[in-house]
Coordinates of C-alpha atoms in Angstrom, one line a residue:
X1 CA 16.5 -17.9 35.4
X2 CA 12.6 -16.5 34.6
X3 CA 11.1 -15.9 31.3
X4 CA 11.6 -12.2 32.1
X5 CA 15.0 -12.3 32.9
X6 CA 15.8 -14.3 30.2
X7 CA 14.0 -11.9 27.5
X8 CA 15.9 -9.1 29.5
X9 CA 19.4 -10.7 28.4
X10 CA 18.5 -11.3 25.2
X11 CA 16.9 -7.9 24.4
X12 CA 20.3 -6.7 25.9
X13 CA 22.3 -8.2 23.0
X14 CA 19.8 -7.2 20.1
X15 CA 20.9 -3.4 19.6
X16 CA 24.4 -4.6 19.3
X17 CA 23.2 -7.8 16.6
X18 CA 21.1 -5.2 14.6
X19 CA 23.8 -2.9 14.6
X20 CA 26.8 -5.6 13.2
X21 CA 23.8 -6.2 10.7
X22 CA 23.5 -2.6 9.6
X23 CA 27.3 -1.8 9.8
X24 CA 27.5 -4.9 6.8
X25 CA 25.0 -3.3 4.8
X26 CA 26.2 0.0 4.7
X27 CA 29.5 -1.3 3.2
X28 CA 27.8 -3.9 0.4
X29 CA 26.0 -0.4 -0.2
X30 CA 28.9 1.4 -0.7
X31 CA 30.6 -1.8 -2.7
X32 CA 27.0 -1.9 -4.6
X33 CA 27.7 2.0 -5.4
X34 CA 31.0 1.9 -6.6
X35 CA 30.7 -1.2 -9.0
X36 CA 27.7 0.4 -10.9
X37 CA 29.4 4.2 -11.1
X38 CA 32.3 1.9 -12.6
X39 CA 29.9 -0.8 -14.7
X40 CA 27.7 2.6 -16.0
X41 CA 31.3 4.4 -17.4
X42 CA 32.2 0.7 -18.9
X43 CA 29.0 0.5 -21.0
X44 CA 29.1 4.2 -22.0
X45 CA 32.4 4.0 -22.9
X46 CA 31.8 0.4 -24.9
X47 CA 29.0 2.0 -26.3
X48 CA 30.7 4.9 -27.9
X49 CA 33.6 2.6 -29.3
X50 CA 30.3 0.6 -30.8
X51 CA 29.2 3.6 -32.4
X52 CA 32.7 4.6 -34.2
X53 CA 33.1 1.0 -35.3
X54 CA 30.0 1.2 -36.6
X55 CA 30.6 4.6 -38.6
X56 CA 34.0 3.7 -39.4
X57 CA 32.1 0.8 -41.2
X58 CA 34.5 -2.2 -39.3
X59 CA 31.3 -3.4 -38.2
X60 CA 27.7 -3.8 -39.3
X61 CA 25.3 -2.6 -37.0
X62 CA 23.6 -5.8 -36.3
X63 CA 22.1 -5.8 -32.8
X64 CA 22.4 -9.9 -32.6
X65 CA 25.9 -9.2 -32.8
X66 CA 26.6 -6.6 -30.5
X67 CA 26.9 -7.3 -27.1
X68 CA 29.2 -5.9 -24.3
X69 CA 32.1 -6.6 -23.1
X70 CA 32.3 -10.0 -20.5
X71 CA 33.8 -8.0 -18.1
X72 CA 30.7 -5.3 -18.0
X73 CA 28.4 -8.0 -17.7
X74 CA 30.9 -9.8 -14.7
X75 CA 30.0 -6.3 -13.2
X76 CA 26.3 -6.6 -13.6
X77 CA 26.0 -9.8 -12.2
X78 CA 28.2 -9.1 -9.4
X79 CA 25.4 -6.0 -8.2
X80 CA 22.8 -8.2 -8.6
X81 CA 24.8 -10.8 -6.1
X82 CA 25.4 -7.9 -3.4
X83 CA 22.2 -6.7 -3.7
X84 CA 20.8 -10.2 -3.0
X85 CA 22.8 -10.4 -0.1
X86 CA 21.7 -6.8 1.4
X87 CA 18.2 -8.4 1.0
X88 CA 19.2 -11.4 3.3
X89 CA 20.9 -8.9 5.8
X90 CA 17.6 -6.9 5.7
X91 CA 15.1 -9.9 6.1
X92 CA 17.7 -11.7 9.0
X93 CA 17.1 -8.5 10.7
X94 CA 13.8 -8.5 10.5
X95 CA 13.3 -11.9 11.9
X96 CA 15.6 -10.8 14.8
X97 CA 12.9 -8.2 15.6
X98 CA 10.6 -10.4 15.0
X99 CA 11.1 -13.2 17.2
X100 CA 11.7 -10.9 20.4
X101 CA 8.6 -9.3 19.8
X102 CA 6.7 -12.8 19.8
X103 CA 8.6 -13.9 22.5
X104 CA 7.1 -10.9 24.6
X105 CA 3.8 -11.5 23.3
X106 CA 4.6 -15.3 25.1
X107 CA 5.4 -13.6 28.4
X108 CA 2.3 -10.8 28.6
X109 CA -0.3 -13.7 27.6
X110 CA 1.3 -15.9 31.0
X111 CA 1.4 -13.1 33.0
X112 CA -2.0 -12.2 32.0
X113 CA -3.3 -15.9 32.8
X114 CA -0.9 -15.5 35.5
X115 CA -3.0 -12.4 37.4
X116 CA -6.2 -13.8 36.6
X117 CA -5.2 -16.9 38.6
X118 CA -4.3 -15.0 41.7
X119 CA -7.5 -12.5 41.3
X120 CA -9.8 -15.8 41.0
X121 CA -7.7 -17.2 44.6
X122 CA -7.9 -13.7 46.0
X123 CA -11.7 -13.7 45.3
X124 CA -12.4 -17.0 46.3
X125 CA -10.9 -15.9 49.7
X126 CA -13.0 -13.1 51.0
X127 CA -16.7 -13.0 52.3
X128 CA -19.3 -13.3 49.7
X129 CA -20.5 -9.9 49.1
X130 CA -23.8 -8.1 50.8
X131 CA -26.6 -7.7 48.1
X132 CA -27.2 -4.3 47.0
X133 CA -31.0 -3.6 45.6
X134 CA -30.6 -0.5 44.3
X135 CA -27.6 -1.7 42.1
X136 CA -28.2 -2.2 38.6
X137 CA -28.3 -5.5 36.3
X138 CA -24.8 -6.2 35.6
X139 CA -23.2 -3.2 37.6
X140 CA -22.5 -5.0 41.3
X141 CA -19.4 -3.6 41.0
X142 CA -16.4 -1.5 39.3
X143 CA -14.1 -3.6 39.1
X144 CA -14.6 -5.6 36.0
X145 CA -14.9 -2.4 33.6
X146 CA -11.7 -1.1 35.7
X147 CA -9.7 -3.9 34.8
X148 CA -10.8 -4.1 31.2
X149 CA -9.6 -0.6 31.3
X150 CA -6.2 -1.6 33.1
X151 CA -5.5 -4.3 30.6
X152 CA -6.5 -2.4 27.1
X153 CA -3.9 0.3 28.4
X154 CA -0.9 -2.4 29.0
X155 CA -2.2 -4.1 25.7
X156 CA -1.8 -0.4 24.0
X157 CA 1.2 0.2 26.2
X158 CA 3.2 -2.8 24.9
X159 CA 2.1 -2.2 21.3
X160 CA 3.6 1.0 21.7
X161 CA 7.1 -0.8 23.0
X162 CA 7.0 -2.9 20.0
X163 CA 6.7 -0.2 17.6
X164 CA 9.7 1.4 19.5
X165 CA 12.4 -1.7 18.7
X166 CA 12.0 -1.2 14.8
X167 CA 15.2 0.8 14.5
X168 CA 15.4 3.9 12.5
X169 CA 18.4 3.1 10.5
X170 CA 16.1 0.9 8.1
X171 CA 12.2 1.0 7.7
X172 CA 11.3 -2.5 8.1
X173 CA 7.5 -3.2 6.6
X174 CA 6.5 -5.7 9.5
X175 CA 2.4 -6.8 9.0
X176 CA 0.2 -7.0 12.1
X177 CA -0.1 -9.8 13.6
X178 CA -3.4 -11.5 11.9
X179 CA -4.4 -13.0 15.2
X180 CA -4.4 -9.7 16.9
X181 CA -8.1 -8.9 18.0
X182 CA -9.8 -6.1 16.6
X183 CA -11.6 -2.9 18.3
X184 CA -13.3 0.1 17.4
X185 CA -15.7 1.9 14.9
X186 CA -12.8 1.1 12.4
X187 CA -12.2 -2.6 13.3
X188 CA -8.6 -1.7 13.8
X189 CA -6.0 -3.4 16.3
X190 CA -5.9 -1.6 19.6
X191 CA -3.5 1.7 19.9
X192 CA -3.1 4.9 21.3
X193 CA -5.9 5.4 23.8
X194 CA -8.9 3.9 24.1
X195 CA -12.2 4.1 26.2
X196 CA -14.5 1.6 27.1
X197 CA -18.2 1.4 26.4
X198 CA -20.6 1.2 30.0
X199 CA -22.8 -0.7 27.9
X200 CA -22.2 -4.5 29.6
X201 CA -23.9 -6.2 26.1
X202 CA -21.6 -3.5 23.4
X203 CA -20.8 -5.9 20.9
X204 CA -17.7 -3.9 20.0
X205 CA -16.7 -2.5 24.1
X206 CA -13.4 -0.5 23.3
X207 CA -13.0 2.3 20.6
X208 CA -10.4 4.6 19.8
X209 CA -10.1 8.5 21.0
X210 CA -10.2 9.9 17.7
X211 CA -12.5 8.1 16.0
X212 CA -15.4 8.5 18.7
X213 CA -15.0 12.7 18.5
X214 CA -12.4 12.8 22.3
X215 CA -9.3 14.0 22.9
X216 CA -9.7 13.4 27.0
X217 CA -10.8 10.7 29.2
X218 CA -14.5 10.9 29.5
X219 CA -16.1 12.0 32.9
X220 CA -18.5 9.8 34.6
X221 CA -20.6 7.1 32.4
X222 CA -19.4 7.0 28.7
X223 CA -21.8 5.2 26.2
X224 CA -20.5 4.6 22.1
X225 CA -23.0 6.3 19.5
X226 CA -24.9 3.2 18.9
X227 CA -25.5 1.9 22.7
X228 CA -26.3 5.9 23.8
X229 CA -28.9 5.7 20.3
X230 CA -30.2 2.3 22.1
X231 CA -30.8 4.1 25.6
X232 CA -32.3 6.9 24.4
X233 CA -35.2 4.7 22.4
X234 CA -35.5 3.1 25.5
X235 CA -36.0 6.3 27.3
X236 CA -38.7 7.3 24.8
X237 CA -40.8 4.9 25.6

């Protein structure tokens, strides 16, 4: 069995996991409700019988002395176990999430290395290309920038994915990965769509729609404000 086919059957089995997992705590919840409605309407109640004690003058209103009752406190410490154990629940689901989502990380980096290895046999295989003189430094050919493009939109494509398995039933707070490069104006992780500077020496190549002023795909040639700035100077001159 592949790697992919493998991750298929597993993914398979982790709505049904997650959902056994939610299905639990929805009913500590509800168990988690209904002992502190009952533990609130013990205190209040202990509490009142504390006051008339107190007025009657059976007791001196000492607060060293007072305490509730061991079963209201049984109560309390019982929530405080169910809520511990919604926390578990919550955190073994993450993890669940978590480890799928690595796991595909895994299988995109080898099929990555994967298609460069056949591109680099593929190339190696055909005629060495005819020299073109009125071709510019660094621009022989299109398919370099093409692919970059090709791969930041699978990279933003599977980010997107991800996103998509966190279910809705619980909001999960899971961090970025801190190994994840950065892009952009906004050194940000890749998402959404993203464009590609022309400029072969951009020290920061891909930047985000919004935060370069598009909402479409460029036309033609695109340069980012700093490496347009740069070619204008050089223009000038």
């Amino acid at each position: 069995m592949s790697f992919l086919e493998e991750f298929n059957a597993n993914l398979e089995s982790l709505p049904n996991i997650l959902a056994r997992h939610y299905a639990v705590l929805r009913n500590l919840d509800k168990s988690l409700q209904d002992i502190q409605r009952q533990n609130e309407q013990r205190c209040e109640q202990e509490i009142e019988d504390i006051k008339r004690e107190i007025k009657s003058g059976n007791i001196t209103p000492d607060t060293f002395l007072i305490r509730f009752s061991d079963e209201a406190l049984d109560e309390q410490k019982h929530s405080i176990g169910i809520a511990d154990e919604k926390v578990m629940l919550a955190v073994r689901a993450y993890d669940l999430v978590d480890t799928h989502i690595q796991q595909l990380d895994q299988y995109l980096k080898t099929f990555e290395e994967e298609l460069r290895e056949r591109d680099t046999v593929a190339a190696s295989a055909l005629p060495a290309p005819s020299v073109d003189t009125g071709a510019k430094p660094g621009r022989s050919s299109e398919g370099g920038r093409g692919g970059r493009k090709k791969t930041r939109l699978a990279t933003a494509t599977a980010a997107t994915a991800t996103a998509a398995v966190n279910p809705t039933a619980m909001d999960l707070d899971i961090p970025v990965d801190p190994n994840e490069p950065t892009y952009c104006l906004c050194n940000q992780v890749s998402y959404g769509e993203m464009v590609a500077c022309e400029n072969p020496n951009c020290k920061v190549e891909w930047f985000h729609f919004g935060c370069v002023g598009l909402k479409d795909k460029p036309k033609g040639k695109w340069y980012c404000p700093d490496c347009a700035a740069l070619k204008n100077r050089r223009k000038g001159r």
